[in-house]
Amino acid sequence: TWKHSRLPEEAGGGQEVIAYGNGVFLCSLKERLARSEDGGQTWTLHDPGLKGWGKSWRGLSFVNGEFWLTAQKGSHGRRSKDGITWEDLPKTTPGGRFVASPGGTIVNVERRRYDIKRSADGGSTWQSVFTAPKEDVSWDTAFAVWGNVNAVKK
């Protein structure tokens, strides 16, 4: 059953992405995150702990038991199991959104990067496995909704 939910007014507008994991919903906003443990009945606001990096996050995903929050073009990223306590992701982590296969491979896309990256070692190293023939795609929206990649064709 779907129920309507409202974020706190002090959150402001500009919701970007919602992710779910470990019994928690997170919603990224321009300056902070909204968090709900009760299916959206109530929300609390949290700061992921980065200042001076601009006011817009571009990727929020749930990967291998952790939330991953990344800035546009991978300039920085943070991870958290609960959406409250955050630590840095490795500097090699690209920006965008992520999904993990049952075998551990992580796949990544970012709206303005025009390629698909893959990590076979839990996110320590990344390889570009596909590059769009033209810079006019916006695939991360569909990717984030479905949370998986069925096939990549040339």
PDB file of C-alpha atoms in Angstrom:
ATOM      1  CA  THR A   1       0.000   0.000   0.000  1.00  0.00           C
ATOM      2  CA  TRP A   2       1.334   3.417  -0.916  1.00  0.00           C
ATOM      3  CA  LYS A   3       0.909   6.248   1.576  1.00  0.00           C
ATOM      4  CA  HIS A   4       1.527   9.923   0.978  1.00  0.00           C
ATOM      5  CA  SER A   5       4.405  11.408   2.955  1.00  0.00           C
ATOM      6  CA  ARG A   6       5.779  14.899   3.467  1.00  0.00           C
ATOM      7  CA  LEU A   7       9.295  15.980   4.272  1.00  0.00           C
ATOM      8  CA  PRO A   8       9.709  18.577   7.023  1.00  0.00           C
ATOM      9  CA  GLU A   9       9.086  22.129   5.792  1.00  0.00           C
ATOM     10  CA  GLU A  10      12.550  23.180   6.957  1.00  0.00           C
ATOM     11  CA  ALA A  11      14.003  20.709   4.419  1.00  0.00           C
ATOM     12  CA  GLY A  12      13.035  23.141   1.684  1.00  0.00           C
ATOM     13  CA  GLY A  13      12.496  22.047  -1.886  1.00  0.00           C
ATOM     14  CA  GLY A  14      14.702  20.385  -4.400  1.00  0.00           C
ATOM     15  CA  GLN A  15      14.461  16.715  -3.556  1.00  0.00           C
ATOM     16  CA  GLU A  16      16.851  14.840  -5.824  1.00  0.00           C
ATOM     17  CA  VAL A  17      16.983  11.098  -5.144  1.00  0.00           C
ATOM     18  CA  ILE A  18      15.402   8.607  -2.750  1.00  0.00           C
ATOM     19  CA  ALA A  19      17.147   5.371  -1.713  1.00  0.00           C
ATOM     20  CA  TYR A  20      16.099   2.566   0.621  1.00  0.00           C
ATOM     21  CA  GLY A  21      18.196   0.112   2.598  1.00  0.00           C
ATOM     22  CA  ASN A  22      18.716  -1.323   6.092  1.00  0.00           C
ATOM     23  CA  GLY A  23      15.102  -0.377   6.928  1.00  0.00           C
ATOM     24  CA  VAL A  24      15.773   3.317   6.223  1.00  0.00           C
ATOM     25  CA  PHE A  25      14.616   5.730   3.503  1.00  0.00           C
ATOM     26  CA  LEU A  26      16.985   8.579   2.598  1.00  0.00           C
ATOM     27  CA  CYS A  27      16.093  11.529   0.399  1.00  0.00           C
ATOM     28  CA  SER A  28      18.879  13.786  -0.873  1.00  0.00           C
ATOM     29  CA  LEU A  29      18.175  17.507  -0.869  1.00  0.00           C
ATOM     30  CA  LYS A  30      20.247  20.461  -1.972  1.00  0.00           C
ATOM     31  CA  GLU A  31      21.989  20.937   1.387  1.00  0.00           C
ATOM     32  CA  ARG A  32      21.222  17.862   3.520  1.00  0.00           C
ATOM     33  CA  LEU A  33      19.449  14.519   3.717  1.00  0.00           C
ATOM     34  CA  ALA A  34      16.018  13.585   5.034  1.00  0.00           C
ATOM     35  CA  ARG A  35      15.823  10.202   6.812  1.00  0.00           C
ATOM     36  CA  SER A  36      12.865   8.011   7.756  1.00  0.00           C
ATOM     37  CA  GLU A  37      12.828   4.757   9.736  1.00  0.00           C
ATOM     38  CA  ASP A  38       9.040   4.330   9.612  1.00  0.00           C
ATOM     39  CA  GLY A  39       8.242   4.203   5.921  1.00  0.00           C
ATOM     40  CA  GLY A  40       7.961   7.970   5.525  1.00  0.00           C
ATOM     41  CA  GLN A  41       5.586   8.686   8.420  1.00  0.00           C
ATOM     42  CA  THR A  42       8.204  10.912  10.041  1.00  0.00           C
ATOM     43  CA  TRP A  43      11.434  12.418   8.746  1.00  0.00           C
ATOM     44  CA  THR A  44      14.563  13.844  10.386  1.00  0.00           C
ATOM     45  CA  LEU A  45      17.149  16.047   8.662  1.00  0.00           C
ATOM     46  CA  HIS A  46      20.859  15.157   8.634  1.00  0.00           C
ATOM     47  CA  ASP A  47      24.086  16.669   7.388  1.00  0.00           C
ATOM     48  CA  PRO A  48      26.367  14.184   5.585  1.00  0.00           C
ATOM     49  CA  GLY A  49      29.396  16.061   6.906  1.00  0.00           C
ATOM     50  CA  LEU A  50      30.802  17.898   3.912  1.00  0.00           C
ATOM     51  CA  LYS A  51      30.971  21.669   3.688  1.00  0.00           C
ATOM     52  CA  GLY A  52      32.222  23.932   0.943  1.00  0.00           C
ATOM     53  CA  TRP A  53      31.540  21.480  -1.897  1.00  0.00           C
ATOM     54  CA  GLY A  54      28.531  23.198  -3.408  1.00  0.00           C
ATOM     55  CA  LYS A  55      24.891  22.643  -2.598  1.00  0.00           C
ATOM     56  CA  SER A  56      23.893  19.780  -4.852  1.00  0.00           C
ATOM     57  CA  TRP A  57      24.424  16.033  -4.663  1.00  0.00           C
ATOM     58  CA  ARG A  58      24.113  14.006  -7.829  1.00  0.00           C
ATOM     59  CA  GLY A  59      24.029  10.429  -6.660  1.00  0.00           C
ATOM     60  CA  LEU A  60      22.423   8.509  -3.805  1.00  0.00           C
ATOM     61  CA  SER A  61      22.420   4.711  -3.952  1.00  0.00           C
ATOM     62  CA  PHE A  62      22.262   1.728  -1.633  1.00  0.00           C
ATOM     63  CA  VAL A  63      25.242  -0.534  -2.360  1.00  0.00           C
ATOM     64  CA  ASN A  64      26.322  -3.651  -0.454  1.00  0.00           C
ATOM     65  CA  GLY A  65      24.644  -2.612   2.800  1.00  0.00           C
ATOM     66  CA  GLU A  66      25.659   1.072   2.629  1.00  0.00           C
ATOM     67  CA  PHE A  67      24.254   4.330   1.312  1.00  0.00           C
ATOM     68  CA  TRP A  68      26.631   6.014  -1.125  1.00  0.00           C
ATOM     69  CA  LEU A  69      26.239   9.772  -1.643  1.00  0.00           C
ATOM     70  CA  THR A  70      28.352  11.358  -4.382  1.00  0.00           C
ATOM     71  CA  ALA A  71      28.798  14.828  -5.807  1.00  0.00           C
ATOM     72  CA  GLN A  72      28.580  15.677  -9.470  1.00  0.00           C
ATOM     73  CA  LYS A  73      31.532  14.378 -11.500  1.00  0.00           C
ATOM     74  CA  GLY A  74      32.861  12.408  -8.533  1.00  0.00           C
ATOM     75  CA  SER A  75      34.618  15.291  -6.813  1.00  0.00           C
ATOM     76  CA  HIS A  76      33.840  13.663  -3.443  1.00  0.00           C
ATOM     77  CA  GLY A  77      31.637  11.062  -1.863  1.00  0.00           C
ATOM     78  CA  ARG A  78      30.484   9.697   1.499  1.00  0.00           C
ATOM     79  CA  ARG A  79      29.056   6.403   2.744  1.00  0.00           C
ATOM     80  CA  SER A  80      26.883   5.382   5.681  1.00  0.00           C
ATOM     81  CA  LYS A  81      25.102   2.286   6.947  1.00  0.00           C
ATOM     82  CA  ASP A  82      22.413   4.263   8.808  1.00  0.00           C
ATOM     83  CA  GLY A  83      22.173   7.647   7.037  1.00  0.00           C
ATOM     84  CA  ILE A  84      23.377   9.456  10.169  1.00  0.00           C
ATOM     85  CA  THR A  85      27.094   8.660  10.541  1.00  0.00           C
ATOM     86  CA  TRP A  86      29.097   9.270   7.370  1.00  0.00           C
ATOM     87  CA  GLU A  87      32.667   8.578   6.260  1.00  0.00           C
ATOM     88  CA  ASP A  88      34.554   9.274   3.034  1.00  0.00           C
ATOM     89  CA  LEU A  89      34.345   6.951   0.065  1.00  0.00           C
ATOM     90  CA  PRO A  90      37.687   6.192  -1.641  1.00  0.00           C
ATOM     91  CA  LYS A  91      38.871   9.123  -3.763  1.00  0.00           C
ATOM     92  CA  THR A  92      38.688   6.867  -6.834  1.00  0.00           C
ATOM     93  CA  THR A  93      34.882   6.538  -6.489  1.00  0.00           C
ATOM     94  CA  PRO A  94      33.141   8.092  -9.488  1.00  0.00           C
ATOM     95  CA  GLY A  95      30.102  10.307  -9.090  1.00  0.00           C
ATOM     96  CA  GLY A  96      26.615   9.182 -10.011  1.00  0.00           C
ATOM     97  CA  ARG A  97      24.493   6.178  -9.108  1.00  0.00           C
ATOM     98  CA  PHE A  98      25.456   2.604  -8.387  1.00  0.00           C
ATOM     99  CA  VAL A  99      24.045  -0.931  -8.339  1.00  0.00           C
ATOM    100  CA  ALA A 100      25.745  -4.123  -7.204  1.00  0.00           C
ATOM    101  CA  SER A 101      25.259  -7.590  -8.647  1.00  0.00           C
ATOM    102  CA  PRO A 102      24.797 -10.605  -6.371  1.00  0.00           C
ATOM    103  CA  GLY A 103      28.370 -11.560  -7.350  1.00  0.00           C
ATOM    104  CA  GLY A 104      29.781  -8.269  -6.057  1.00  0.00           C
ATOM    105  CA  THR A 105      30.396  -6.339  -9.269  1.00  0.00           C
ATOM    106  CA  ILE A 106      29.332  -2.688  -8.948  1.00  0.00           C
ATOM    107  CA  VAL A 107      28.088  -0.776 -11.996  1.00  0.00           C
ATOM    108  CA  ASN A 108      28.000   3.034 -12.142  1.00  0.00           C
ATOM    109  CA  VAL A 109      26.511   5.738 -14.381  1.00  0.00           C
ATOM    110  CA  GLU A 110      26.451   9.505 -14.114  1.00  0.00           C
ATOM    111  CA  ARG A 111      24.189  11.805 -16.087  1.00  0.00           C
ATOM    112  CA  ARG A 112      26.855  14.069 -17.579  1.00  0.00           C
ATOM    113  CA  ARG A 113      29.713  11.588 -17.947  1.00  0.00           C
ATOM    114  CA  TYR A 114      28.360   9.499 -20.874  1.00  0.00           C
ATOM    115  CA  ASP A 115      29.938   6.187 -19.957  1.00  0.00           C
ATOM    116  CA  ILE A 116      29.339   3.138 -17.777  1.00  0.00           C
ATOM    117  CA  LYS A 117      31.933   2.140 -15.196  1.00  0.00           C
ATOM    118  CA  ARG A 118      32.414  -1.178 -13.416  1.00  0.00           C
ATOM    119  CA  SER A 119      34.266  -2.250 -10.276  1.00  0.00           C
ATOM    120  CA  ALA A 120      35.017  -5.900  -9.536  1.00  0.00           C
ATOM    121  CA  ASP A 121      36.746  -5.188  -6.201  1.00  0.00           C
ATOM    122  CA  GLY A 122      34.032  -3.533  -4.124  1.00  0.00           C
ATOM    123  CA  GLY A 123      34.674  -0.026  -5.442  1.00  0.00           C
ATOM    124  CA  SER A 124      38.436   0.331  -4.992  1.00  0.00           C
ATOM    125  CA  THR A 125      39.170   0.519  -8.728  1.00  0.00           C
ATOM    126  CA  TRP A 126      36.940   1.384 -11.693  1.00  0.00           C
ATOM    127  CA  GLN A 127      37.078   0.619 -15.415  1.00  0.00           C
ATOM    128  CA  SER A 128      35.053   2.269 -18.159  1.00  0.00           C
ATOM    129  CA  VAL A 129      33.218  -0.561 -19.968  1.00  0.00           C
ATOM    130  CA  PHE A 130      31.051   1.441 -22.376  1.00  0.00           C
ATOM    131  CA  THR A 131      31.106   4.970 -23.790  1.00  0.00           C
ATOM    132  CA  ALA A 132      28.085   6.509 -25.498  1.00  0.00           C
ATOM    133  CA  PRO A 133      28.619   7.330 -29.180  1.00  0.00           C
ATOM    134  CA  LYS A 134      27.104  10.789 -28.632  1.00  0.00           C
ATOM    135  CA  GLU A 135      26.941  13.046 -25.583  1.00  0.00           C
ATOM    136  CA  ASP A 136      23.173  13.321 -25.565  1.00  0.00           C
ATOM    137  CA  VAL A 137      22.073  10.488 -23.294  1.00  0.00           C
ATOM    138  CA  SER A 138      20.516  10.745 -19.857  1.00  0.00           C
ATOM    139  CA  TRP A 139      20.532   7.141 -18.725  1.00  0.00           C
ATOM    140  CA  ASP A 140      21.100   7.462 -15.015  1.00  0.00           C
ATOM    141  CA  THR A 141      17.430   8.249 -14.364  1.00  0.00           C
ATOM    142  CA  ALA A 142      16.198   4.931 -15.769  1.00  0.00           C
ATOM    143  CA  PHE A 143      19.180   3.121 -14.280  1.00  0.00           C
ATOM    144  CA  ALA A 144      18.349   4.376 -10.803  1.00  0.00           C
ATOM    145  CA  VAL A 145      14.684   3.455 -11.105  1.00  0.00           C
ATOM    146  CA  TRP A 146      15.264  -0.128 -12.179  1.00  0.00           C
ATOM    147  CA  GLY A 147      18.475  -0.719 -10.214  1.00  0.00           C
ATOM    148  CA  ASN A 148      19.993  -3.181 -12.659  1.00  0.00           C
ATOM    149  CA  VAL A 149      21.496  -3.504 -16.120  1.00  0.00           C
ATOM    150  CA  ASN A 150      20.249  -6.391 -18.257  1.00  0.00           C
ATOM    151  CA  ALA A 151      22.588  -6.015 -21.209  1.00  0.00           C
ATOM    152  CA  VAL A 152      24.849  -3.541 -22.941  1.00  0.00           C
ATOM    153  CA  LYS A 153      24.821  -3.656 -26.748  1.00  0.00           C
ATOM    154  CA  LYS A 154      27.011  -1.840 -29.224  1.00  0.00           C
TER     155      LYS A 154
END
